[in-house]
Structure formats: C-alpha cells, structure tokens
Short mmCIF file of C-alpha atoms and ligand atoms in Angstrom, two decimals:
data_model
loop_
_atom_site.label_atom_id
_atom_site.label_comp_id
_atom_site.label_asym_id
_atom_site.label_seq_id
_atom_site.Cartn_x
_atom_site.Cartn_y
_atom_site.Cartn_z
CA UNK E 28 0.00 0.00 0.00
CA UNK E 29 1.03 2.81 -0.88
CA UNK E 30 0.74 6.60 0.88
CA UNK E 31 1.03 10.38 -0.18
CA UNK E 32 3.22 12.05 2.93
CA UNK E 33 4.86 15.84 2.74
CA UNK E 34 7.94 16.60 4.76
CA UNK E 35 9.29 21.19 4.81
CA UNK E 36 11.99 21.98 5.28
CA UNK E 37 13.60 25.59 5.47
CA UNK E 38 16.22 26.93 3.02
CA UNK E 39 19.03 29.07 3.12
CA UNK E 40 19.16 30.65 -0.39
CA UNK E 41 21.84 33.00 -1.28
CA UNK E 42 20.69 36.41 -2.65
CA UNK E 43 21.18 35.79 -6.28
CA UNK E 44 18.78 32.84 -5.34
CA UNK E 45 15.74 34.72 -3.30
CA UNK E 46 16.12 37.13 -5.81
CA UNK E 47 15.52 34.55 -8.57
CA UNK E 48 12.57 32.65 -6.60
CA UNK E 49 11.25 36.17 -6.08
CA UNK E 50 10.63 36.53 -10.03
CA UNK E 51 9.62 32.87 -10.24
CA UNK E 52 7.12 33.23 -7.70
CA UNK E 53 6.02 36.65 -9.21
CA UNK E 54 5.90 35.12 -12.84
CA UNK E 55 3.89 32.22 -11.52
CA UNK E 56 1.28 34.97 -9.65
CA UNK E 57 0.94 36.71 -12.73
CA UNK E 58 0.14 33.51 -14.85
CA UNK E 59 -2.32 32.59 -12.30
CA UNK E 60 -4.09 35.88 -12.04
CA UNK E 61 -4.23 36.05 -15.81
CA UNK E 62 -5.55 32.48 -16.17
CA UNK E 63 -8.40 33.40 -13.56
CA UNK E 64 -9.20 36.81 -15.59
CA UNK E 65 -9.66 34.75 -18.78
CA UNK E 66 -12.21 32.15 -16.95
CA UNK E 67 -13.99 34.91 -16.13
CA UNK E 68 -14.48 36.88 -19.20
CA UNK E 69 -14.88 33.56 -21.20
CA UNK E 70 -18.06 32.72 -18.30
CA UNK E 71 -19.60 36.13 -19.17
CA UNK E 72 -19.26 35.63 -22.79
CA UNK E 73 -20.59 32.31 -23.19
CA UNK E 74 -22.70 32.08 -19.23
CA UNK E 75 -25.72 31.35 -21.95
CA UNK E 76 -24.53 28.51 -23.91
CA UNK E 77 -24.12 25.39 -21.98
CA UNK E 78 -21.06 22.95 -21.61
CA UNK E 79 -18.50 25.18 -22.87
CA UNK E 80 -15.73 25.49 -19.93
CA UNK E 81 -11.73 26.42 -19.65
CA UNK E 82 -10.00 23.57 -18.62
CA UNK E 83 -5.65 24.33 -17.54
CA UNK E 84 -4.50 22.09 -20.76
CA UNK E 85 -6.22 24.38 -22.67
CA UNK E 86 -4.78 27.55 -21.00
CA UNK E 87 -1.62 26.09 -21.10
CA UNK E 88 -1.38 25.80 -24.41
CA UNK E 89 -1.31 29.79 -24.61
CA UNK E 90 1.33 29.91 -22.27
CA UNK E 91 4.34 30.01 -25.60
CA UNK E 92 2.12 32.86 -26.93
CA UNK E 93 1.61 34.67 -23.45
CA UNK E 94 5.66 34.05 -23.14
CA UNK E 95 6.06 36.27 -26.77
CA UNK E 96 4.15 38.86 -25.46
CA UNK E 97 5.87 39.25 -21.74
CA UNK E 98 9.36 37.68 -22.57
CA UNK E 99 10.30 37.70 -19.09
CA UNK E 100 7.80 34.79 -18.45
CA UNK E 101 10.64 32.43 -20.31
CA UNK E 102 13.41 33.02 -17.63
CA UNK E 103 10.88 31.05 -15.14
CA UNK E 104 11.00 27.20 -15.29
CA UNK E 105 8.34 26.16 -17.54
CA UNK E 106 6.87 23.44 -15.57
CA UNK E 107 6.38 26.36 -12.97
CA UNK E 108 3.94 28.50 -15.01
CA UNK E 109 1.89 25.28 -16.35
CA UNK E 110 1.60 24.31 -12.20
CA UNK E 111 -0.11 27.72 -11.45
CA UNK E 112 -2.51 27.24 -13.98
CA UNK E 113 -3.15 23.41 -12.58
CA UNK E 114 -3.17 25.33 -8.77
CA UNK E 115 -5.90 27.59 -10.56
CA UNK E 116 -7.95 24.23 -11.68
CA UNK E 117 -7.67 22.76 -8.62
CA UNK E 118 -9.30 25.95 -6.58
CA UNK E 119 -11.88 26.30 -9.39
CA UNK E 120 -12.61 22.36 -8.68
CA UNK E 121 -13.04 22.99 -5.21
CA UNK E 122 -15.51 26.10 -5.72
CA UNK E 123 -17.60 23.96 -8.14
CA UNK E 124 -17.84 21.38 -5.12
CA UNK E 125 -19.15 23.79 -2.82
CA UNK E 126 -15.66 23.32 -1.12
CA UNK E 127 -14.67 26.77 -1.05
CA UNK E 128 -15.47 30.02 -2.38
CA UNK E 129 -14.60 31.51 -5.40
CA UNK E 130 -11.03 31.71 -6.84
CA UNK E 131 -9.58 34.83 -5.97
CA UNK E 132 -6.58 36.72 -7.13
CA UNK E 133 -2.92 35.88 -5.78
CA UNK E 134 -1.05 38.62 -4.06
CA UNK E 135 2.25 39.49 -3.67
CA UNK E 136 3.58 38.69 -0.11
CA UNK E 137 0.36 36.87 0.58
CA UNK E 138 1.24 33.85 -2.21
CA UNK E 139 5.12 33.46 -2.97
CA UNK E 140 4.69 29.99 -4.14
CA UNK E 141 6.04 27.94 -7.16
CA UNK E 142 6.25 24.01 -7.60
CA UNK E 143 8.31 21.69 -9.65
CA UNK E 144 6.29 18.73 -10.72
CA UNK E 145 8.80 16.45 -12.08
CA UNK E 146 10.22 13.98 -9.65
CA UNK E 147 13.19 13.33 -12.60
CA UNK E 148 14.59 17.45 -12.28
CA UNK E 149 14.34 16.94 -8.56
CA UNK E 150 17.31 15.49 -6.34
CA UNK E 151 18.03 15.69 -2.65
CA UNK E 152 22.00 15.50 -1.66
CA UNK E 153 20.92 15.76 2.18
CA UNK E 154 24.09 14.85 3.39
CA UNK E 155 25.52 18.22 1.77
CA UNK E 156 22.24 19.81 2.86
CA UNK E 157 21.52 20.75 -1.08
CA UNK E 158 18.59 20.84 -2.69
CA UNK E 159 19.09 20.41 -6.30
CA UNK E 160 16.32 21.52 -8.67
CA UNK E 161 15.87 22.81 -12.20
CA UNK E 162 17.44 26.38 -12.85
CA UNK E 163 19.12 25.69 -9.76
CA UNK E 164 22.35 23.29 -9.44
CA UNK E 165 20.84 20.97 -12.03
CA UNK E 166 24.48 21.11 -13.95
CA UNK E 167 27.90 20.08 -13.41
CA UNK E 168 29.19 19.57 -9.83
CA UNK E 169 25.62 20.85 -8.34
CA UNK E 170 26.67 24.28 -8.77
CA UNK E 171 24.13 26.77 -8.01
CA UNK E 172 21.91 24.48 -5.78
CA UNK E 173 20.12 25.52 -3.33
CA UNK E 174 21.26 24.82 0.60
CA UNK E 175 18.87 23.59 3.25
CA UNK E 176 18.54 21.84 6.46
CA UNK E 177 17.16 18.42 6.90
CA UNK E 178 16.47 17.86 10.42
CA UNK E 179 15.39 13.97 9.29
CA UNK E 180 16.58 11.63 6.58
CA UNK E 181 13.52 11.70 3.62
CA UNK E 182 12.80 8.43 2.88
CA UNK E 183 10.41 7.05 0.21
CA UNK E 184 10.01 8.34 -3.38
CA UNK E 185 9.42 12.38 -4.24
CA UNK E 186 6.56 13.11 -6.40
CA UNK E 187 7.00 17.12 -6.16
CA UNK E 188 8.97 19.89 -4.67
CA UNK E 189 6.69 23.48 -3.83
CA UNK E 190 8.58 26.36 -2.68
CA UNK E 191 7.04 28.69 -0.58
CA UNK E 192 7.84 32.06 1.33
CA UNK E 193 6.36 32.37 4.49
CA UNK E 194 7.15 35.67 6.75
CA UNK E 195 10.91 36.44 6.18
CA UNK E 196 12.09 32.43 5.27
CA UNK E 197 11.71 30.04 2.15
CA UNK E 198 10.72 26.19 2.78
CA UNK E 199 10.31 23.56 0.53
CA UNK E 200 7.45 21.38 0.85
CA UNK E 201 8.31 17.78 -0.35
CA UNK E 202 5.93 15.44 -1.51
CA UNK E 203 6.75 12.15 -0.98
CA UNK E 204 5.10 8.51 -1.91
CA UNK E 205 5.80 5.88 0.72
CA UNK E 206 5.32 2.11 1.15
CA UNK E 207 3.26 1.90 4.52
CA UNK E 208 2.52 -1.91 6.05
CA UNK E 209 -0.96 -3.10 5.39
CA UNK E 210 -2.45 -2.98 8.96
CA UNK E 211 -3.23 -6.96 9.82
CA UNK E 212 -6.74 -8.03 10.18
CA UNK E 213 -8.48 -5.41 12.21
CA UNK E 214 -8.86 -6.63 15.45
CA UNK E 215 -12.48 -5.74 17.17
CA UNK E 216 -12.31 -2.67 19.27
CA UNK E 217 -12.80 -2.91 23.15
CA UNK E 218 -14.36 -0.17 25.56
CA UNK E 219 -11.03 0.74 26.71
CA UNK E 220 -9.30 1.38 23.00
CA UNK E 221 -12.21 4.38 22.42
CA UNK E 222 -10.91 8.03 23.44
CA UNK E 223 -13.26 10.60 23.11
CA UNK E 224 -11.48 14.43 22.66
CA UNK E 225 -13.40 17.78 23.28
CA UNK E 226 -12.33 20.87 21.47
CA UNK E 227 -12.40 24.13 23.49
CA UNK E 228 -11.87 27.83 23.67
CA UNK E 229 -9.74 27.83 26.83
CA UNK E 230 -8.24 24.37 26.73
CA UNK E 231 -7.56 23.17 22.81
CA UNK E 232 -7.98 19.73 23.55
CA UNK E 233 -9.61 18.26 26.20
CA UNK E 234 -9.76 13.82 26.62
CA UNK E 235 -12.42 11.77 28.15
CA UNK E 236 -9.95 10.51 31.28
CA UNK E 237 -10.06 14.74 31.97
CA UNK E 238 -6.36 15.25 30.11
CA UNK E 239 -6.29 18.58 29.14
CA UNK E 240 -3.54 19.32 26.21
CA UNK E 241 -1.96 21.90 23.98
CA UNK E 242 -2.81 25.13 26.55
CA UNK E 243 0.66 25.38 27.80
CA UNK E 244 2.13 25.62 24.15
CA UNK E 245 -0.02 28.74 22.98
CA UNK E 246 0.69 32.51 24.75
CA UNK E 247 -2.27 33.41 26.85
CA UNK E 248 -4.97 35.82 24.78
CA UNK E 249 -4.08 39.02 25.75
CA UNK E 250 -0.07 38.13 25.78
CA UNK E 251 2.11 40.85 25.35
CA UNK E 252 2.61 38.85 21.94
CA UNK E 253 -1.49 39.48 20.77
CA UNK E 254 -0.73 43.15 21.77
CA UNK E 255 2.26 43.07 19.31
CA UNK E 256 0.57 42.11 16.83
CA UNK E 257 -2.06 44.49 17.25
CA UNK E 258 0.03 47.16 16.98
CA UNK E 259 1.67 45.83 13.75
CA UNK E 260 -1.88 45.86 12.56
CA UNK E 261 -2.57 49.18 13.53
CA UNK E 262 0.61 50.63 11.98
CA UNK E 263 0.44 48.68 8.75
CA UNK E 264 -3.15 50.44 8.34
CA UNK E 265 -1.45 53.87 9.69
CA UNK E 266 1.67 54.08 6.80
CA UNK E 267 0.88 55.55 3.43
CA UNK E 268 0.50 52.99 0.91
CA UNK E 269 4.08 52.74 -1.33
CA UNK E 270 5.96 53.89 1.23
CA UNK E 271 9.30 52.04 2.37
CA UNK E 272 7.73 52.44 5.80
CA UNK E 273 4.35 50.36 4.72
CA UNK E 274 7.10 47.92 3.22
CA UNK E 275 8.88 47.35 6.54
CA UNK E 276 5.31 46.99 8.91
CA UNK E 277 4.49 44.27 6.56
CA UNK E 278 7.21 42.45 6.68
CA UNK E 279 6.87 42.42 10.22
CA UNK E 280 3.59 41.53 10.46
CA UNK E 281 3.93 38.77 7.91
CA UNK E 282 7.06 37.55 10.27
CA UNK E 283 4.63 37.47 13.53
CA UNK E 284 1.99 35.96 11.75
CA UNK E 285 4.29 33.13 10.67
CA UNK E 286 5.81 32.64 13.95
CA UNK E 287 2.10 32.27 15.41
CA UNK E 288 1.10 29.91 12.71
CA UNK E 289 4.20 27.80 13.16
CA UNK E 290 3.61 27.87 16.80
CA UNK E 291 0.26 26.76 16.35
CA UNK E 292 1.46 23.91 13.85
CA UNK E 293 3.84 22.52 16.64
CA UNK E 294 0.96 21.80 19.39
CA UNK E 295 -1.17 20.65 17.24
CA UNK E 296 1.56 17.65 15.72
CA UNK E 297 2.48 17.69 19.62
CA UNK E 298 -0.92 16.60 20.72
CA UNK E 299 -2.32 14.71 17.58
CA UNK E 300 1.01 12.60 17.97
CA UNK E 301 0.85 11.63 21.85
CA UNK E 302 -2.94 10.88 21.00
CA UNK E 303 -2.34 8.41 18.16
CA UNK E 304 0.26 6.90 19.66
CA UNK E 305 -1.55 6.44 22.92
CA UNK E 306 -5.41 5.52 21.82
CA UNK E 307 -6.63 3.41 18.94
CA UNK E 308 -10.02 4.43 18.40
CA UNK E 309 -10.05 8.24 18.89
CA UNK E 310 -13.81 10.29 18.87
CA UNK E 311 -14.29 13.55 17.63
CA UNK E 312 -17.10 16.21 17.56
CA UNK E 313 -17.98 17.08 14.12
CA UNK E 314 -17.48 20.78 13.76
CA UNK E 315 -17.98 23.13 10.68
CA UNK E 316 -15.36 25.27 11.47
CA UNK E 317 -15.79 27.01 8.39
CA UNK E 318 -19.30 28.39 9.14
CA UNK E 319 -18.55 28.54 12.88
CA UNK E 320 -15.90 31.05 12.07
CA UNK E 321 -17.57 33.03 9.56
CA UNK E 322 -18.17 36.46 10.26
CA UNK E 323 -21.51 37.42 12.24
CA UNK E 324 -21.57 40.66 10.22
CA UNK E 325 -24.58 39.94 8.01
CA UNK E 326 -26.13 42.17 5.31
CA UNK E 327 -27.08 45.78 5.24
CA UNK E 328 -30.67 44.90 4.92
CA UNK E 329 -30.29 42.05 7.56
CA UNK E 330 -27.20 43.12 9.87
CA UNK E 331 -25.97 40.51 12.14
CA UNK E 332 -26.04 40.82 16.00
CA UNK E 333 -23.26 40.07 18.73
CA UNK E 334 -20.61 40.82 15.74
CA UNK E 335 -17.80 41.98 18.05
CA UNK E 336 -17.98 39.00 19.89
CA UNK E 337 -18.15 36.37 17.23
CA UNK E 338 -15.17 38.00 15.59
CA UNK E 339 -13.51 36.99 19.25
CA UNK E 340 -14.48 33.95 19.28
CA UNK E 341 -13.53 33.15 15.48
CA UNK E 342 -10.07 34.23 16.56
CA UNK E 343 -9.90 31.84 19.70
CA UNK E 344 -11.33 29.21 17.15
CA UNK E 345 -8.73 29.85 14.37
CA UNK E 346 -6.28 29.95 17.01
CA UNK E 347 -6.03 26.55 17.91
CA UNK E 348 -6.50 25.22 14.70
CA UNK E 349 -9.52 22.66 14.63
CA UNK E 350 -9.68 21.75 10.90
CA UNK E 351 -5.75 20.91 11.14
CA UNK E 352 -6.36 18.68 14.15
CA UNK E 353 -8.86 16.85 12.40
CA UNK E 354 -7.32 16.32 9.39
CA UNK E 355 -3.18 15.55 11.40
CA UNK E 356 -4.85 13.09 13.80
CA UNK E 357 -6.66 11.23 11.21
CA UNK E 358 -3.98 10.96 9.00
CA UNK E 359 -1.57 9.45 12.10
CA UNK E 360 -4.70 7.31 13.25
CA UNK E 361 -4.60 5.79 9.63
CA UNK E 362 -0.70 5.11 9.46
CA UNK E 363 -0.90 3.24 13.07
CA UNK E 364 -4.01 1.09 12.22
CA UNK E 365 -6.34 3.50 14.34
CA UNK E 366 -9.05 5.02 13.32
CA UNK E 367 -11.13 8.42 13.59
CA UNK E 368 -15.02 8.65 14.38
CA UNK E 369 -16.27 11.69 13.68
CA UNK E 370 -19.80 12.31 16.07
CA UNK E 371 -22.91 14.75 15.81
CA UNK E 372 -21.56 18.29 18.13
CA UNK E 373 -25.28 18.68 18.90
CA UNK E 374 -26.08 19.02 23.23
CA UNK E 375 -22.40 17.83 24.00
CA UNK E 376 -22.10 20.50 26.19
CA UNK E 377 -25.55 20.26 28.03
CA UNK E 378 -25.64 16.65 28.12
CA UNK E 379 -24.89 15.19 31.48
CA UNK E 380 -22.12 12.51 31.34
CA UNK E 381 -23.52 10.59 34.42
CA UNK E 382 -27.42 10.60 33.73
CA UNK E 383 -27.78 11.64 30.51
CA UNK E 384 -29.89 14.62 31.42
CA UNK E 385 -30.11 17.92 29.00
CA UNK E 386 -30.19 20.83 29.90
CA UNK E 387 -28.36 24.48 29.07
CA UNK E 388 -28.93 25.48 32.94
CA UNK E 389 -26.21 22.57 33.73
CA UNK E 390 -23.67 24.67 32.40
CA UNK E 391 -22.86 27.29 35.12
CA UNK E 392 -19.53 28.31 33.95
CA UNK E 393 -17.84 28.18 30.57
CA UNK E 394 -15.53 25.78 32.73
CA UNK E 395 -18.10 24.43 35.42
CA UNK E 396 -20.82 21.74 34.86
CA UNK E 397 -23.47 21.06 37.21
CA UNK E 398 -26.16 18.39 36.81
CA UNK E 399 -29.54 20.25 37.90
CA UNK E 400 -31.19 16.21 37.82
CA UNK E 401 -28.62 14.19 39.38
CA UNK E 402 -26.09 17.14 40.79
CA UNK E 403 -22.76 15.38 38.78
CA UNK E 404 -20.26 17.92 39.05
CA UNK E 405 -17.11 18.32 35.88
CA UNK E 406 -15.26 20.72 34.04
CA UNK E 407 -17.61 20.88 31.47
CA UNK E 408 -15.20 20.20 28.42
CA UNK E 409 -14.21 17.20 30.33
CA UNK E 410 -18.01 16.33 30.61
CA UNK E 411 -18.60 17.20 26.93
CA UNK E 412 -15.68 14.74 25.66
CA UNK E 413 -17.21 12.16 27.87
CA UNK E 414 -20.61 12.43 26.00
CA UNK E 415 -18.04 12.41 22.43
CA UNK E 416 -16.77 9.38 23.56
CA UNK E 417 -20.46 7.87 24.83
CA UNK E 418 -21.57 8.65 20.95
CA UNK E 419 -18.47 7.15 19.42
CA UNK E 420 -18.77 3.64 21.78
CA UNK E 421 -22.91 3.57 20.42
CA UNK E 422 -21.69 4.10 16.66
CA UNK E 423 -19.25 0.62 17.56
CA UNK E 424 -22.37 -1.14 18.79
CA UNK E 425 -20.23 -0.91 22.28
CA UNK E 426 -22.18 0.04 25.47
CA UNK E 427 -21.02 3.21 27.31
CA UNK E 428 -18.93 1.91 30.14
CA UNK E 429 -20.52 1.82 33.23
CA UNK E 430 -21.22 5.90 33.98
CA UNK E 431 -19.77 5.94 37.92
CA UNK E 432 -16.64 4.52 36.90
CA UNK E 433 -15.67 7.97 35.77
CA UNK E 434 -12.83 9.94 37.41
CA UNK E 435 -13.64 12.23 40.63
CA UNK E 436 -14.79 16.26 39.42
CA UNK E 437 -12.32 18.26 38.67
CA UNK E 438 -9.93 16.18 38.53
CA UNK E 439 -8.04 17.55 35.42
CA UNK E 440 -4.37 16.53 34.85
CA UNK E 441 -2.47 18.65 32.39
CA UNK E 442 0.54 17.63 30.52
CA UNK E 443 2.24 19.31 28.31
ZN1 LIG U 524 -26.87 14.18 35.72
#
C-alpha cells in the first residue's frame, strides 16, 4: 500500500537565489491571475450557452504565446507557469464542489509559491544539505543548488517539490510517496481502545480521562505577543501605501503571523502525535469550522447581532487550529491502524455525562458543569468529551462503560 506524505523543510538561499525565486514566484502569480481573468471573461461571454468550460490544458497551451508577449515569463522554469494554472484548476474544482469560495486573485507577499512537478529534475543530496532543482544546481558539480537543512533523513520516493515564502524564510514542501505496512486483520475494538477528545476555547484539547492538552504551548490571549501584533496591525493600516515604511510593517507583520502559525502547527503535531500513539479508536465532535468562524456581520438589509464577539471567538477558534487537528490526527490514526469517528456536536455541552440529562442550565460556567437532575459535578469540556466518547462507543455497537466509573470532578491533569 502505498501513501502520499509531505515533509518542509527551510532553506538558506543565497541572494542571487531569493532574488531569482522572487521573479519565479512573481511570474507564476501573474500567470495565475491572468488564467483566472480569462475564466472569467470567457463565463460572461458564453454564461448562456451550456457545456462550454476552460479547462488548464487548454490555457496552457497559450502559455508560448503569453511568453512572446511578456518575454520575461521564459526566464521562469516552464513546468512552474503550467503548475499555477493546474493550482488555478484545482481551486476552481473545489468552488464547483461547494468546497470553497470563489477563486480569488494571488497577491504578492500573501502567495510566494512555485512548484516543480517532475520527480526526474528533482534530487536531494541531504548529506551536503543541497537541494538540487531545475534552474538551480541541475548542472555540473551541483553548482548553483540551493542549501537547506534536513532535520530527518527523507525516505520514500518524491513526487514534487513546492517552494514557498512564508514571513521572512523560504521552505520547501516535499511530496513524498511511501510504502506503509498493510495494517493486519483489524482486530475488534474494546471499551477501553475508544478516546473521546473535546475541542475548546480555553483548553484546545480536552480527553475523556479529563487530560487537558496543547494550553501550555499557545501565549495566553491578551499576551504581550497578541498586543504586538495588534500594533503591527494598527501601523500597517497607519503608513501611506508605497511607502518604504508600509514595506517594513508588513514584513513584520507577515514575520509574527508566521511565527504564530508555526507555533500553532507545533501543538497541534504535539498533541495529535501523543494521542495516536496512545489511543486506537479516537472520537471527535464534528465541527464546521468554516461556518462557525464566519463572520456574524450579516447584510445591510439584515445586519448581524453580537458581531464583536463572534469575531472573538472566530479568533480563539482559528487559534487553535480545529480543521488541522482533524485532518493531522486522522492521517496518524490511519498510518498506526487506528481510526477516527467523527460524532454529531449537537447538546455535548448540556448533556450530562452521568445521567444523561439535557439541559443548558447545567452549564454554570464556561468551565463548570453542574447536573440540575442528578447534581454530577465536571469541568464541562471534560463532561462534553465524555458524552463524544459515549456517541463514538454507540456508533461501535459498544455500550457506554458503566457511567460511575468515571474519574472524581475536577480532577483535570495537564501535561504538556
Ligand atoms: Zn446528571
């Protein structure tokens, strides 16, 4: 069997080099951009006559006449341009699929990106720490190629190499195939294999035996780093656009927003690994994080209410990265022979863990849960991931396990 893994890694190029991935990447953008005008013109020529559509082989068969008009286009790799036009496919798949919205423009700072396709142009000397890809070191003696660091040996075969700037660095995102072991007949599940996980606001990740995880890796809301970033905000908006000042604030603020997001990326690997590794059957609640953080604003005829406050909580939501949890923990689940169970969100938090009683009155606290029927006291994300777990063990055909058997209120044990 066969799997699709990608490894980054950082690079150190020299300045003739960023300055060179700097026109790739803009080249790229520009291809993009004009492939996405072109849909849209040819949609509101021909929106009345059915079943004629763009397809990228089509547009890239005007790339050699779009390269006559802007020569410059012809100093970036070829494969490059025709992978920005595939990139513009791909979101315009996903739109049609309901998946996301529609395409929009790539912007400079915002989408340095370019890939190489073509796993026979692509070679990794990592024990010289070079990266050696077309345009760069693919001649005699690797001259020209580009250094990086590989903190682990890549094994399996590469399929693609994307470079990307993010903040003030360049990575390379590798995308490898590997051979994984075909996990031996599953064996049934027992009670004791099922872990149920709650997702909160204050604690990330909360697990049915009351471990609470990933708090201690995030700064606090409110840090002296939010305020920071803040102020970026407020000075980007401040400087007059062009200016060499505007240049510098956004560079800045690109940098702290790529330090938070890396940040962010570590805890959740941190905690999605020690889960997998520790629990075979792991439930979650099934969240739409995508409408959950949309914006309360509304319409002018129709404005929305408590807008402020939704925009908070879409922040404390984005924060600790839900849809990458999902998607890191099922992918580990998968490569250990584990598996994912994804459960209705509905009365989780309302639901008492010990009776099974509903009601919203239960909740006294965001962090306190009262029973008002049978007086079971909890921190209520502890409570909730309970009930997660309770929903995932009825999906199995498994009974709950015996509801007094859980651990004493309160008792939350953090650990990491
Ligand atoms: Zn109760």
């Amino acid at each position: 069997m066969h799997r699709t893994l990608s490894t980054r890694i950082r690079l150190n190029p020299d300045l003739d080099q960023e300055v060179e991935f700097r026109r790739i990447a803009g080249s790229c953008r520009l291809v993009y951009n004009l492939g996405l005008e072109q849909r849209r013109d040819f949609w509101r020529q021909y929106r009345a006559t059915e079943g004629r559509h763009l397809h990228w082989m089509g547009q890239k068969k005007e790339l050699p006449a779009l390269k006559e008009a802007a020569p410059f286009l012809a100093d970036a790799p070829a494969h490059c341009l025709q992978m920005a036009l595939q990139d513009l496919q791909r979101a315009f798949d996903a739109f049609f699929a309901g998946r996301a919205g529609y395409p929009r423009p790539r912007k400079k700072f915002e989408n340095d990106s370019f890939r190489f396709p073509d796993p026979a142009q692509i070679r990794i000397d990592a024990k010289a720490g070079l990266l050696i890809l077309p345009k760069f070191g693919r001649s005699k003696g690797d001259h020209g190629a580009i250094r990086a660091v590989f903190h682990r040996p890549i094994r399996g075969k590469i399929r693609s190499v994307t470079i990307v700037r993010e903040g003030r660095h360049w990575y390379a995102s590798i995308l490898l195939q590997v051979r994984c072991k075909v996990p031996a007949e599953k064996a049934p599940v027992s009670i004791d294999e099922v872990y149920g996980v709650d997702r909160g606001v204050e604690v990330p990740f909360m697990g049915s035996d009351g471990v609470a995880r990933g708090h201690a890796i995030l700064p606090k809301p409110g840090s002296g780093e939010a305020k920071r970033r803040k102020r970026l905000e407020q000075a980007l908006a401040r400087a007059k656009k062009g200016s060499k000042r505007r240049a510098k604030v956004r560079l800045k603020l690109a940098a702290h927003r790529a330090r938070e997001a890396r940040r962010r990326k570590d805890m959740i690997e941190k905690v999605t690994t020690e889960i997998a590794n520790n629990h075979r059957v792991v439930v979650i609640e099934n969240l739409p994080v995508r409408s959950m953080t949309a914006s309360a604003r509304g319409t002018v005829e129709d404005p929305g209410a408590n807008v402020a406050q939704k925009a908070g909580l879409n922040t404390a939501i984005l924060d600790k990265g839900w849809g990458l949890f999902r998607i890191r923990l099922e992918q580990k689940l998968a490569a250990r022979g584990g598996l994912l169970i994804v459960v209705s969100a509905a009365f989780t938090s309302q639901t008492c863990a010990c009776c099974g009683h509903v009601s919203a009155e239960s909740r006294v606290t965001r962090d306190l849960f009262r029973c008002v029927s049978c007086g079971h006291e909890a921190h209520a994300d502890h409570n909730a991931a309970c009930n997660i777990r309770d929903r995932g063990l009825a999906l199995l055909g498994l009974a709950p396990s015996a509801r007094i058997e859980r651990p004493a209120a309160g008792a939350v044990v953090a650990v990491c």
